[in-house]
mmCIF file of N, CA and C in Angstrom:
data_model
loop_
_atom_site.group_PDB
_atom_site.id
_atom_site.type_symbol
_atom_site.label_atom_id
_atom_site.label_comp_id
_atom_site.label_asym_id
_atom_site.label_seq_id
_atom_site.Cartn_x
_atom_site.Cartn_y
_atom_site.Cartn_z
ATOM 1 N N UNK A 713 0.841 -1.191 0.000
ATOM 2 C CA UNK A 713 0.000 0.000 0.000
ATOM 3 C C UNK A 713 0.880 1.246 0.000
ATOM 4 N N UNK A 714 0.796 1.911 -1.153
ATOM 5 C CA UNK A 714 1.540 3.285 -1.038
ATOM 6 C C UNK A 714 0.257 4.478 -0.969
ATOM 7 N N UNK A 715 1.224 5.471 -0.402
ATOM 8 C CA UNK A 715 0.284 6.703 -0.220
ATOM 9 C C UNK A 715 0.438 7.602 -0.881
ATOM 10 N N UNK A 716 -0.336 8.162 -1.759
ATOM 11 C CA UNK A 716 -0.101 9.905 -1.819
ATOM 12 C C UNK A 716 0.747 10.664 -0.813
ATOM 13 N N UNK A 717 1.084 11.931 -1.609
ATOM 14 C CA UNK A 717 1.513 12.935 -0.507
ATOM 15 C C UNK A 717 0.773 12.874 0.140
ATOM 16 N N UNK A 718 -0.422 13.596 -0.589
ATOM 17 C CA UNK A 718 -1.095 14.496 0.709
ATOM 18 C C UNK A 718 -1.905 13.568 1.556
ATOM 19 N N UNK A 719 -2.081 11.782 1.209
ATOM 20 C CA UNK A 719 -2.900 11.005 1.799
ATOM 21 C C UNK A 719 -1.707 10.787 3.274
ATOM 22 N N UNK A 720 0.134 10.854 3.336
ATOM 23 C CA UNK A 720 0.820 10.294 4.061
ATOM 24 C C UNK A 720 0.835 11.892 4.739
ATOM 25 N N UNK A 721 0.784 13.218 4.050
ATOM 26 C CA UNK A 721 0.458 14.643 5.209
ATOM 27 C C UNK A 721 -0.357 13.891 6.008
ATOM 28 N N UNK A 722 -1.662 13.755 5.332
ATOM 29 C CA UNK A 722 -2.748 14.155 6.051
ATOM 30 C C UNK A 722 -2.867 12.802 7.093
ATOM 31 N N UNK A 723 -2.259 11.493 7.474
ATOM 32 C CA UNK A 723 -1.953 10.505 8.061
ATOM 33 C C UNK A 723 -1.171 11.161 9.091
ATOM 34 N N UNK A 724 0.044 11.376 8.881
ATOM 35 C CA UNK A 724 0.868 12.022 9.789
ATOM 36 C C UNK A 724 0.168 12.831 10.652
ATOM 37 N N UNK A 725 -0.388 13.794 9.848
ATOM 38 C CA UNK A 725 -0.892 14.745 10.880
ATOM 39 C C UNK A 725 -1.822 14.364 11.986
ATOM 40 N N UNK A 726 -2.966 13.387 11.353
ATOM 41 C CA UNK A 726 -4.138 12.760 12.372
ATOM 42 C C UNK A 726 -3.101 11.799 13.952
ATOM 43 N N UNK A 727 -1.725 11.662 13.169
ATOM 44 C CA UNK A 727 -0.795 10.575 14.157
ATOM 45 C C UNK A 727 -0.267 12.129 15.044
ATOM 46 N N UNK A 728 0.114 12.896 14.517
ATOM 47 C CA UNK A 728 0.375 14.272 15.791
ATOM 48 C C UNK A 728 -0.398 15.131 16.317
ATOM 49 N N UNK A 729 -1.557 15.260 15.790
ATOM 50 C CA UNK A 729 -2.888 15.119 16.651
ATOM 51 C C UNK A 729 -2.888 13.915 17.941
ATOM 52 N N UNK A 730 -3.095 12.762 17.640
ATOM 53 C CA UNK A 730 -3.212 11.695 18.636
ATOM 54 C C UNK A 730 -2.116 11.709 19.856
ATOM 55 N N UNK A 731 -0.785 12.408 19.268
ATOM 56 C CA UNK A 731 0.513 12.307 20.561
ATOM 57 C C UNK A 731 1.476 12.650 20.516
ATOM 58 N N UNK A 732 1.904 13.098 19.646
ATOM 59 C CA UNK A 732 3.314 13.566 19.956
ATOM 60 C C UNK A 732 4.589 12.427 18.859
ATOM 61 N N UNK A 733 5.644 13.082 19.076
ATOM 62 C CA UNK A 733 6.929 12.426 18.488
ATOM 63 C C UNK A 733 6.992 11.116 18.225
ATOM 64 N N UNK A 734 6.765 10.237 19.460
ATOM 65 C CA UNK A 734 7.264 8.689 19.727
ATOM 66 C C UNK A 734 6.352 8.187 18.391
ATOM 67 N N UNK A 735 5.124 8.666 18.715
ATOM 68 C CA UNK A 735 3.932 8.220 17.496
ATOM 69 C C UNK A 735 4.249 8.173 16.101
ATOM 70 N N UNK A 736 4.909 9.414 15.616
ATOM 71 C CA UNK A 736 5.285 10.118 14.795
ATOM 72 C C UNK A 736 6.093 9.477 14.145
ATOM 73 N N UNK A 737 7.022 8.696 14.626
ATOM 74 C CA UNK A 737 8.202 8.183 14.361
ATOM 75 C C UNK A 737 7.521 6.747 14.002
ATOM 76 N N UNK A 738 6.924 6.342 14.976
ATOM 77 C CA UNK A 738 6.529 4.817 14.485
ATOM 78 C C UNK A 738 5.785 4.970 12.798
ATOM 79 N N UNK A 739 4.507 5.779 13.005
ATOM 80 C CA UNK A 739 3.652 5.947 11.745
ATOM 81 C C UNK A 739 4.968 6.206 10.559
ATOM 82 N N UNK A 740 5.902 6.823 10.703
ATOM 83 C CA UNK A 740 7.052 7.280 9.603
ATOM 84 C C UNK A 740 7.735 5.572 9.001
ATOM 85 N N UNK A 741 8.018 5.022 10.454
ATOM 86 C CA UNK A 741 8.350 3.703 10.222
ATOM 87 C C UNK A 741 7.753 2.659 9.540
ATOM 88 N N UNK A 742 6.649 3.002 9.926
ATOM 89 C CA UNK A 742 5.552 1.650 9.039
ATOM 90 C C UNK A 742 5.332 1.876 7.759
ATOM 91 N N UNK A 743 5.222 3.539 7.095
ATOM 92 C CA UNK A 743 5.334 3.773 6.164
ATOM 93 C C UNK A 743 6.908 3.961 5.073
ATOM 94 N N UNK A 744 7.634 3.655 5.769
ATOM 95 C CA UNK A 744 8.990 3.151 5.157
ATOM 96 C C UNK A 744 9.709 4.151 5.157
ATOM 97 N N UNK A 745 9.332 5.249 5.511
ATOM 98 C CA UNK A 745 10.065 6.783 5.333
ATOM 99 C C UNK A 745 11.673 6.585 6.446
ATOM 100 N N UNK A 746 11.113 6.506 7.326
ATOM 101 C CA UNK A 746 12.693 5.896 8.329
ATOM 102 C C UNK A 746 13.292 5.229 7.935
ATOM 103 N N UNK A 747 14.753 5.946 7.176
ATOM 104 C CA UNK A 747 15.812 5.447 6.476
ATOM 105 C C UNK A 747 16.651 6.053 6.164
ATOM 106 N N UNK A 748 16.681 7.256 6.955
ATOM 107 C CA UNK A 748 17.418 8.540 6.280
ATOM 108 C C UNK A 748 17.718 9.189 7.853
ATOM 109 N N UNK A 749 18.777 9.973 7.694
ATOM 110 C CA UNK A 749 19.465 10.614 8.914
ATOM 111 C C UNK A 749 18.230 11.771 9.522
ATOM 112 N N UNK A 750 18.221 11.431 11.079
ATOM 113 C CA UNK A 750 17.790 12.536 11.749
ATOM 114 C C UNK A 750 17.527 14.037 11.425
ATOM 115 N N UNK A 751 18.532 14.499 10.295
ATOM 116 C CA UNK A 751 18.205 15.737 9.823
ATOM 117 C C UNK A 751 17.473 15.611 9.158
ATOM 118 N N UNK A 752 17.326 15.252 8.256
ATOM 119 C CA UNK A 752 16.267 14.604 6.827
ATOM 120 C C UNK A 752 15.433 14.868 7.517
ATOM 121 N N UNK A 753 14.495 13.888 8.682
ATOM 122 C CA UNK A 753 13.411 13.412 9.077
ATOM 123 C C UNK A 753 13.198 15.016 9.839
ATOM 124 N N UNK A 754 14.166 15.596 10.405
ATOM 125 C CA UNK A 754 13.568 16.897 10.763
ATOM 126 C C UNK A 754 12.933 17.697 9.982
ATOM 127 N N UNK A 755 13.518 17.517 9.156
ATOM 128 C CA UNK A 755 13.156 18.677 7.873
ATOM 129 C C UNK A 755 11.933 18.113 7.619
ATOM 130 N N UNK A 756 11.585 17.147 7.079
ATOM 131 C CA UNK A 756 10.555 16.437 6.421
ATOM 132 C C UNK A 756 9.354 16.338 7.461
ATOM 133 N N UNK A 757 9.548 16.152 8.787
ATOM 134 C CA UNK A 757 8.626 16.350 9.792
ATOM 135 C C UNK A 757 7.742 18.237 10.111
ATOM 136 N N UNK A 758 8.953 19.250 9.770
ATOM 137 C CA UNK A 758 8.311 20.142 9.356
ATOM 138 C C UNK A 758 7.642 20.772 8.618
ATOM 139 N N UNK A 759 8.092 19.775 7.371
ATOM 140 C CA UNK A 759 7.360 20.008 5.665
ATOM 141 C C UNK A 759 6.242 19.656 5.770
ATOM 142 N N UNK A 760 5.741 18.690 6.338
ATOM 143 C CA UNK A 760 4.521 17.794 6.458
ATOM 144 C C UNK A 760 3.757 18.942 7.789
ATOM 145 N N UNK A 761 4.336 19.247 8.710
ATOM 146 C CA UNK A 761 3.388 19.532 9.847
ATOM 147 C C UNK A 761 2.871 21.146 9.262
ATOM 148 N N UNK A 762 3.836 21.593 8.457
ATOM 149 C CA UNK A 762 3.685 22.651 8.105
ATOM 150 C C UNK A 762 2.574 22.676 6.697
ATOM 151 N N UNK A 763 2.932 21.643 6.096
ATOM 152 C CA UNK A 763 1.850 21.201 5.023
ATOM 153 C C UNK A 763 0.216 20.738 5.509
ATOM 154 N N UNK A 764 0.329 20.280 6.377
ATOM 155 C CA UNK A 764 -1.187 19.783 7.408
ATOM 156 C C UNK A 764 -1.630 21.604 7.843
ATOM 157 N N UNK A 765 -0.998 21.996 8.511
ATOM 158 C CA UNK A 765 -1.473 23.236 9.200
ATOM 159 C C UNK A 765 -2.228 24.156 7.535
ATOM 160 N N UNK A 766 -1.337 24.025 6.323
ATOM 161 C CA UNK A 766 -1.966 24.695 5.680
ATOM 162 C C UNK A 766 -3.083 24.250 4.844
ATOM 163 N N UNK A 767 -3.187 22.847 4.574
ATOM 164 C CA UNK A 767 -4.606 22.169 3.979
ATOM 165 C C UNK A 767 -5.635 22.277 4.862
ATOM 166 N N UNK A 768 -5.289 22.547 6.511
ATOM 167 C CA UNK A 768 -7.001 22.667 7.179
ATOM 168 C C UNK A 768 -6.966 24.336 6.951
#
């Protein structure tokens, strides 16, 4: 099962709604994205949270 962007934004976001980081990280994991250095995932965690904040 692959996702769209905006279907894996808008996933993410409902997962940082629900809790926080630890969450965040797992949902990233299951979707295969965890594979890439800590900076990456920073960046990309802001692209997305910042991408959610602007689709609602």
């Amino acid at each position: 099962m692959s996702l769209t962007r905006g279907q894996a934004a808008h996933h993410i976001g409902m997962v940082v709604e629900l809790g926080g980081r630890i969450l965040i990280l797992h949902a990233l994991e299951h979707m295969g994205v965890v594979r890439s250095s800590m900076l990456d995932l920073r960046s990309m965690f802001w692209a997305i949270t910042g991408y959610w904040r602007y689709v609602r």
